[in-house]
Amino acid sequence: MLLRTTRSQQRKIRRTRLLQQTTSRKICSLHQIRGHSIQPHTRLVRTYGTLEKEGIIFSSIHSALANNPDLARSHFTKAIPPDDDKFAALNNAFFTAGTFLYVPKGLNIKIPFRNIVLLKTRHRAAFTHNIIVAEENSKVNFLQEAYSKLDPGEQGSALYSEVTEVYLGEDAEVNFASLQNFEGDVHSTLNRRCVAQKDSRMNWTIGHIGGGTTRSRVESVLNGPGASAEDVEIVFGSESQRVDAVTDLTHRSTNTTGHVLARGVLRDSARTIFKGMIRIEEGAKNSNSYLAEHAMIFSKKARADAIPGLEIMTNEVKATHSGSVSQVDEEQIFYLMSRGLSQSEAQRMIIIGFLHPAVQRIPLRSVRAAIQYLIEEKWLGRGGQIPPSPEQLPEFEEEPEKESVSSDLFERHYKYR
């Protein structure tokens, strides 16, 4: 019997075959823990029974699309469509893994869900697509960690591509933390975007510590009245590392609040570019937004660029930005050395002090401790390390919680009122 297929069906068949060929390769190990799940080279995900009974879904993206098609497809590629940019299109064409997290209305989950990505093979690419859905009046903490353990006896690089979409219902809160400490031969492209409805709160914490070349795009879209977003990004670049970090705030409704603070430390011949944009659209009166990008250079060959921007399309708003690139103050180093510290210890203390305004705004203590650990390990020449479990990490500092955080000097001087 002759079966006839349309061109669209033929394209689907070719795509299915391509995915089957791609998933047959051991591209990477993906472990998802604290749901609970572990999945090396598999799509197996297990969630605690108590969470399942509450209606929480924590599964692979493929499992969600198969078992909860209406829920998953109603959010899939809605915040970040494939034509958003070329890297989003590439990810959409080849993604073979990812996480789907759904938190029903009214649930407050204090224990963080952890998604651990471990790349182990050179000359391979890992494409992941993550979706987080927090329904009305819910709260969830999501921690993503990305590491690599490549064979030192081989040559070649690896690629990690990620798309993450976050959807917040009314009065929902999502704390999303990402720690990336790849080895130098791993390059990554990251596209992340949240869509926040009325009175919801989105908190991003992103640490770019390792890797070769990192391209990061983060945008917070404040759709509902009273929605807020805070984004803290920390970069520590060394050797020939490259970090291209773009952070945008888009205000689409009234009384919305946005705050972005990016800080970077660079040494050797590392380079970074901080670029951000505050967009306040016509219907977003009484919005309050701030964008700060600051970098410190520890070497003559290192380079940093800070390019903040504003697009204000209405009146009765508060918006400002600040950006700076400075070299380490030799007088500060001399003073600390005169008090008995070595040059390396003095520089380390200056780094910790420079990054402290960003670190203190991180809502999760375990993430603060992990970032501090990774920074100190890299400063000692032990980059690409996997940190111990959060319980084994010392607290970075016994400091007041986020409500007592001091504001930036420039934050009190608005360019637009």
Coordinates of C-alpha atoms in Angstrom, one line a residue:
M1 CA 0.0 0.0 0.0
L2 CA 1.4 3.4 -0.9
L3 CA 1.2 6.0 1.8
R4 CA 1.2 9.7 0.8
T5 CA 2.5 12.4 3.1
T6 CA 2.3 16.1 3.0
R7 CA 5.3 18.3 3.1
S8 CA 4.6 19.3 6.7
Q9 CA 4.4 15.6 7.7
Q10 CA 7.7 14.9 5.9
R11 CA 9.3 17.7 7.8
K12 CA 8.0 16.3 11.1
I13 CA 9.3 12.8 10.2
R14 CA 12.8 14.3 9.4
R15 CA 12.7 16.3 12.7
T16 CA 11.8 13.1 14.7
R17 CA 14.6 11.1 13.1
L18 CA 17.0 13.9 13.8
L19 CA 16.0 14.0 17.5
Q20 CA 16.3 10.3 17.7
Q21 CA 19.8 10.4 16.3
T22 CA 20.7 13.2 18.6
T23 CA 19.3 11.7 21.8
S24 CA 21.2 8.5 21.0
R25 CA 24.4 10.2 21.7
K26 CA 25.8 10.7 25.2
I27 CA 25.9 14.4 25.0
C28 CA 26.0 15.2 28.7
S29 CA 24.8 14.1 32.1
L30 CA 21.8 15.9 33.3
H31 CA 21.0 15.4 37.0
Q32 CA 17.9 16.9 38.6
I33 CA 17.9 16.8 42.3
R34 CA 15.5 18.1 45.0
G35 CA 12.3 17.2 43.6
H36 CA 13.7 14.4 43.7
S37 CA 15.4 13.3 40.5
I38 CA 18.7 12.0 39.0
Q39 CA 19.0 11.4 35.3
P40 CA 22.5 10.6 33.9
H41 CA 22.0 10.1 30.1
T42 CA 18.3 9.5 30.7
R43 CA 15.0 11.2 30.8
L44 CA 14.0 9.7 34.2
V45 CA 12.7 12.1 36.8
R46 CA 11.3 11.3 40.2
T47 CA 9.4 13.7 42.5
Y48 CA 8.7 13.3 46.2
G49 CA 5.3 11.7 46.6
T50 CA 4.1 14.5 48.9
L51 CA 4.9 17.1 46.2
E52 CA 3.1 15.0 43.6
K53 CA 0.0 14.9 45.8
E54 CA -0.1 18.6 46.0
G55 CA -0.2 18.8 42.2
I56 CA 3.4 19.9 41.7
I57 CA 4.9 18.7 38.4
F58 CA 8.7 18.4 38.3
S59 CA 9.7 16.4 35.2
S60 CA 11.7 16.4 32.0
I61 CA 10.4 18.7 29.3
H62 CA 9.6 15.7 27.0
S63 CA 7.7 14.0 29.8
A64 CA 5.6 17.2 30.4
L65 CA 4.9 17.6 26.7
A66 CA 3.7 14.0 26.5
N67 CA 1.8 13.6 29.8
N68 CA 0.6 17.2 30.4
P69 CA 0.3 18.4 26.8
D70 CA -2.2 21.2 27.4
L71 CA -0.3 22.7 30.3
A72 CA 3.1 22.3 28.8
R73 CA 2.3 23.4 25.2
S74 CA 0.4 26.5 26.5
H75 CA 3.7 27.8 27.8
F76 CA 6.2 26.2 25.5
T77 CA 8.0 29.0 23.4
K78 CA 5.5 31.6 24.4
A79 CA 7.9 33.8 26.3
I80 CA 10.9 33.0 24.0
P81 CA 9.7 32.2 20.5
P82 CA 12.1 30.4 18.2
D83 CA 12.5 33.6 16.1
D84 CA 13.6 35.6 19.1
D85 CA 17.2 35.3 18.0
K86 CA 19.4 32.9 16.1
F87 CA 20.5 31.0 19.3
A88 CA 16.9 30.6 20.4
A89 CA 16.1 29.1 17.0
L90 CA 19.1 26.8 17.2
N91 CA 18.0 25.6 20.6
N92 CA 14.4 25.0 19.4
A93 CA 15.7 22.9 16.5
F94 CA 18.0 20.6 18.5
F95 CA 16.9 20.6 22.2
T96 CA 17.0 17.1 23.6
A97 CA 16.6 17.8 27.4
G98 CA 15.2 20.2 29.8
T99 CA 13.1 20.6 33.0
F100 CA 9.5 21.4 33.5
L101 CA 8.4 22.7 36.9
Y102 CA 4.7 23.6 37.7
V103 CA 3.6 24.9 41.1
P104 CA -0.2 25.1 41.6
K105 CA -2.1 28.0 43.1
G106 CA -1.4 28.9 46.8
L107 CA 1.6 26.6 47.4
N108 CA 4.8 27.9 49.1
I109 CA 7.7 25.5 48.6
K110 CA 10.7 26.5 50.7
I111 CA 13.1 23.7 49.8
P112 CA 14.7 24.6 46.4
F113 CA 14.3 22.5 43.4
R114 CA 17.8 21.8 42.0
N115 CA 18.7 21.1 38.4
I116 CA 22.3 20.1 37.9
V117 CA 23.9 20.0 34.5
L118 CA 27.2 18.1 34.1
L119 CA 29.0 18.0 30.7
K120 CA 31.5 15.2 30.3
T121 CA 32.2 14.9 26.6
R122 CA 34.1 17.1 24.2
H123 CA 33.0 17.7 20.6
R124 CA 29.4 17.5 21.7
A125 CA 26.6 20.0 22.3
A126 CA 23.8 20.0 24.9
F127 CA 20.6 21.8 24.1
T128 CA 18.1 22.2 27.0
H129 CA 14.7 24.0 27.3
N130 CA 13.4 24.8 30.8
I131 CA 9.9 26.0 31.8
I132 CA 8.9 27.2 35.2
V133 CA 5.2 28.0 35.9
A134 CA 4.2 29.5 39.3
E135 CA 0.5 29.9 39.6
E136 CA -1.4 32.6 41.6
N137 CA -0.1 33.2 45.2
S138 CA 2.6 30.5 45.0
K139 CA 6.3 30.6 45.8
V140 CA 9.1 28.5 44.6
N141 CA 12.9 28.4 44.6
F142 CA 14.8 27.0 41.7
L143 CA 18.6 26.4 41.7
Q144 CA 20.4 25.5 38.5
E145 CA 24.0 24.5 38.6
A146 CA 26.2 23.9 35.5
Y147 CA 29.5 22.1 35.7
S148 CA 31.8 20.1 33.5
K149 CA 34.3 17.2 33.9
L150 CA 36.0 16.9 30.5
D151 CA 38.7 14.3 29.8
P152 CA 42.0 16.3 30.2
G153 CA 43.7 13.9 27.9
E154 CA 41.6 15.0 24.9
Q155 CA 41.5 18.2 22.9
G156 CA 38.4 20.1 21.8
S157 CA 35.5 22.0 23.2
A158 CA 31.8 21.5 24.2
L159 CA 28.7 23.7 23.8
Y160 CA 25.9 24.2 26.2
S161 CA 22.7 26.0 25.0
E162 CA 19.9 26.8 27.3
V163 CA 16.5 28.5 27.0
T164 CA 14.5 29.1 30.2
E165 CA 11.0 30.5 30.3
V166 CA 9.5 31.6 33.7
Y167 CA 5.8 32.4 34.1
L168 CA 4.4 34.0 37.2
G169 CA 0.8 34.3 38.1
E170 CA -0.8 37.0 40.3
D171 CA 1.1 37.5 43.6
A172 CA 3.5 34.6 42.8
E173 CA 7.2 34.6 43.6
V174 CA 10.0 32.8 41.9
N175 CA 13.6 32.8 43.1
F176 CA 15.8 31.6 40.2
A177 CA 19.5 31.1 40.8
S178 CA 22.0 29.9 38.2
L179 CA 25.6 29.0 39.0
Q180 CA 27.9 28.3 36.0
N181 CA 31.4 27.0 36.6
F182 CA 32.3 25.3 33.4
E183 CA 35.9 24.5 32.5
G184 CA 37.5 26.8 29.9
D185 CA 36.8 24.5 26.9
V186 CA 33.0 24.8 27.4
H187 CA 31.1 27.6 25.7
S188 CA 27.5 28.5 26.4
T189 CA 24.6 30.5 25.1
L190 CA 21.8 31.4 27.5
N191 CA 18.4 32.8 26.8
R192 CA 16.2 33.5 29.8
R193 CA 13.0 35.5 30.2
C194 CA 10.2 35.8 32.7
V195 CA 6.7 37.1 32.3
A196 CA 5.3 38.5 35.5
Q197 CA 1.6 39.2 36.2
K198 CA 0.0 41.4 38.8
D199 CA 1.9 41.8 42.1
S200 CA 4.2 39.0 41.3
R201 CA 7.9 39.0 42.2
M202 CA 10.8 37.6 40.1
N203 CA 14.3 37.3 41.6
W204 CA 17.2 36.3 39.3
T205 CA 20.6 35.4 40.7
I206 CA 23.2 34.5 38.0
G207 CA 26.8 33.7 38.5
H208 CA 29.2 33.4 35.5
I209 CA 32.3 32.1 37.1
G210 CA 33.8 29.6 34.6
G211 CA 33.5 28.7 30.9
G212 CA 35.2 29.9 27.8
T213 CA 32.8 32.1 25.9
T214 CA 29.5 32.9 27.6
R215 CA 26.6 34.7 25.9
S216 CA 23.8 35.5 28.3
R217 CA 20.5 37.2 27.7
V218 CA 18.1 37.8 30.6
E219 CA 14.8 39.8 30.3
S220 CA 12.1 40.5 32.8
V221 CA 8.8 41.5 31.3
L222 CA 6.5 43.1 33.9
N223 CA 3.0 42.6 32.4
G224 CA 0.8 43.2 35.5
P225 CA 0.3 46.2 37.8
G226 CA 2.6 46.0 40.8
A227 CA 4.9 43.3 39.4
S228 CA 8.6 43.5 40.3
A229 CA 11.8 41.9 39.2
E230 CA 15.3 41.9 40.7
D231 CA 18.4 40.7 38.8
V232 CA 21.8 40.2 40.4
E233 CA 24.6 39.1 38.1
I234 CA 28.2 38.3 39.1
V235 CA 31.1 37.7 36.7
F236 CA 34.6 36.5 37.6
G237 CA 36.7 36.3 34.4
S238 CA 40.3 35.0 34.1
E239 CA 42.7 33.9 31.4
S240 CA 41.1 34.3 28.0
Q241 CA 37.5 34.0 29.3
R242 CA 34.8 36.0 27.4
V243 CA 31.4 37.0 28.9
D244 CA 28.7 38.8 27.0
A245 CA 25.9 39.6 29.4
V246 CA 22.7 41.5 28.4
T247 CA 20.0 42.2 30.9
D248 CA 16.7 44.0 30.0
L249 CA 13.8 45.3 32.1
T250 CA 10.5 45.8 30.2
H251 CA 7.8 47.7 32.1
R252 CA 4.3 47.2 30.5
S253 CA 2.0 48.1 33.3
T254 CA 1.6 50.6 36.1
N255 CA 3.4 50.6 39.5
T256 CA 6.0 48.1 38.4
T257 CA 9.5 47.9 39.9
G258 CA 12.7 46.7 38.4
H259 CA 16.3 46.5 39.8
V260 CA 19.4 45.1 38.0
L261 CA 22.8 45.0 39.6
A262 CA 25.7 43.5 37.6
R263 CA 29.3 43.4 39.0
G264 CA 32.3 41.8 37.3
V265 CA 36.0 41.2 38.3
L266 CA 38.5 40.5 35.5
R267 CA 42.1 39.5 35.4
D268 CA 44.7 38.1 33.0
S269 CA 43.3 38.7 29.4
A270 CA 39.6 38.2 30.3
R271 CA 36.9 40.3 28.7
T272 CA 33.3 41.1 29.5
I273 CA 30.6 43.3 28.2
F274 CA 27.6 44.4 30.4
K275 CA 24.8 45.7 28.3
G276 CA 21.3 46.4 29.6
M277 CA 18.2 48.3 28.7
I278 CA 15.3 49.7 30.8
R279 CA 12.1 50.0 28.7
I280 CA 9.1 51.7 30.1
E281 CA 6.2 51.6 27.7
E282 CA 3.3 54.1 27.4
G283 CA 1.0 52.3 29.8
A284 CA 3.5 51.9 32.6
K285 CA 3.1 55.1 34.6
N286 CA 4.5 55.2 38.2
S287 CA 7.1 52.6 37.3
N288 CA 10.4 52.6 39.2
S289 CA 13.5 51.1 37.6
Y290 CA 17.2 51.0 38.2
L291 CA 20.1 49.4 36.2
A292 CA 23.7 49.3 37.5
E293 CA 26.7 47.7 35.8
H294 CA 30.2 47.9 37.3
A295 CA 33.5 46.1 36.6
M296 CA 36.9 46.1 38.2
I297 CA 40.1 45.3 36.2
F298 CA 43.1 43.5 37.8
S299 CA 45.3 43.3 34.7
K300 CA 46.4 45.5 31.9
K301 CA 45.3 43.0 29.3
A302 CA 41.8 42.6 30.8
R303 CA 38.9 44.6 29.4
A304 CA 35.4 45.4 30.4
D305 CA 32.6 47.5 28.8
A306 CA 29.4 48.7 30.6
I307 CA 26.6 50.0 28.4
P308 CA 23.4 50.7 30.2
G309 CA 20.5 52.3 28.4
L310 CA 17.0 53.8 28.9
E311 CA 13.9 53.8 26.6
I312 CA 11.2 55.9 28.4
M313 CA 7.9 56.2 26.5
T314 CA 5.8 57.9 29.2
N315 CA 5.8 60.4 32.0
E316 CA 5.5 60.0 35.8
V317 CA 8.2 57.3 36.2
K318 CA 11.4 56.9 38.0
A319 CA 14.3 55.5 36.1
T320 CA 18.1 55.7 36.2
H321 CA 21.2 53.7 35.3
S322 CA 24.8 53.7 36.2
G323 CA 27.9 52.1 34.7
S324 CA 31.6 52.1 35.5
V325 CA 34.9 50.3 34.7
S326 CA 37.8 50.9 37.1
Q327 CA 41.2 49.4 37.8
V328 CA 42.2 48.1 41.2
D329 CA 43.4 50.8 43.5
E330 CA 47.1 50.2 44.2
E331 CA 46.9 52.4 47.3
Q332 CA 44.3 50.0 48.8
I333 CA 46.5 47.1 48.1
F334 CA 49.5 48.9 49.7
Y335 CA 47.5 49.8 52.8
L336 CA 46.3 46.2 53.3
M337 CA 49.8 44.8 52.8
S338 CA 51.1 47.3 55.4
R339 CA 48.7 45.6 57.8
G340 CA 50.3 42.2 57.3
L341 CA 48.4 40.8 54.3
S342 CA 50.1 39.3 51.2
Q343 CA 49.4 40.9 47.9
S344 CA 47.2 38.0 46.9
E345 CA 45.3 38.2 50.2
A346 CA 44.8 41.9 49.7
Q347 CA 43.5 41.5 46.2
R348 CA 41.2 38.8 47.4
M349 CA 39.7 41.1 50.1
I350 CA 39.2 43.9 47.5
I351 CA 37.4 41.5 45.2
I352 CA 35.1 40.3 48.0
G353 CA 34.4 43.9 49.0
F354 CA 33.7 44.9 45.4
L355 CA 31.3 42.1 44.8
H356 CA 29.6 42.4 48.2
P357 CA 26.8 44.9 47.1
A358 CA 25.7 42.3 44.6
V359 CA 26.2 39.2 46.8
Q360 CA 24.2 40.7 49.7
R361 CA 21.1 41.0 47.5
I362 CA 21.0 37.3 46.8
P363 CA 17.9 36.0 48.6
L364 CA 19.1 32.4 49.1
R365 CA 21.9 32.0 51.7
S366 CA 23.1 28.7 50.1
V367 CA 23.6 30.5 46.8
R368 CA 25.6 33.3 48.5
A369 CA 27.8 30.7 50.1
A370 CA 28.3 28.8 46.9
I371 CA 29.3 31.9 44.9
Q372 CA 31.7 32.9 47.6
Y373 CA 33.3 29.4 47.5
L374 CA 33.6 29.4 43.7
I375 CA 35.2 32.8 43.6
E376 CA 37.8 31.9 46.2
E377 CA 38.6 28.6 44.5
K378 CA 39.1 30.4 41.2
W379 CA 41.2 33.0 42.8
L380 CA 43.4 30.2 44.1
G381 CA 43.8 28.8 40.6
R382 CA 41.3 26.0 41.1
G383 CA 38.7 27.0 38.5
G384 CA 36.0 24.6 37.2
Q385 CA 35.4 23.1 40.6
I386 CA 32.1 21.6 41.8
P387 CA 31.2 23.0 45.2
P388 CA 30.3 20.8 48.1
S389 CA 26.6 20.4 49.1
P390 CA 25.0 23.6 50.6
E391 CA 25.0 22.1 54.0
Q392 CA 28.9 21.8 53.9
L393 CA 29.5 25.4 52.8
P394 CA 30.3 28.0 55.4
E395 CA 28.0 31.0 55.4
F396 CA 29.5 33.9 53.4
E397 CA 28.5 36.3 56.1
E398 CA 26.0 36.5 58.9
E399 CA 24.2 39.5 57.5
P400 CA 20.6 40.8 57.7
E401 CA 18.2 39.5 55.2
K402 CA 17.4 41.1 51.9
E403 CA 15.0 43.8 53.4
S404 CA 18.0 45.5 55.1
V405 CA 20.2 45.7 52.0
S406 CA 21.7 49.1 51.4
S407 CA 21.0 50.9 48.1
D408 CA 23.5 51.9 45.5
L409 CA 24.7 55.5 45.6
F410 CA 23.4 56.2 42.1
E411 CA 20.1 54.6 42.8
R412 CA 18.9 57.7 44.6
H413 CA 19.5 60.0 41.7
Y414 CA 16.9 59.6 39.0
K415 CA 17.4 60.6 35.4
Y416 CA 13.7 60.5 34.7
R417 CA 10.9 61.4 37.2

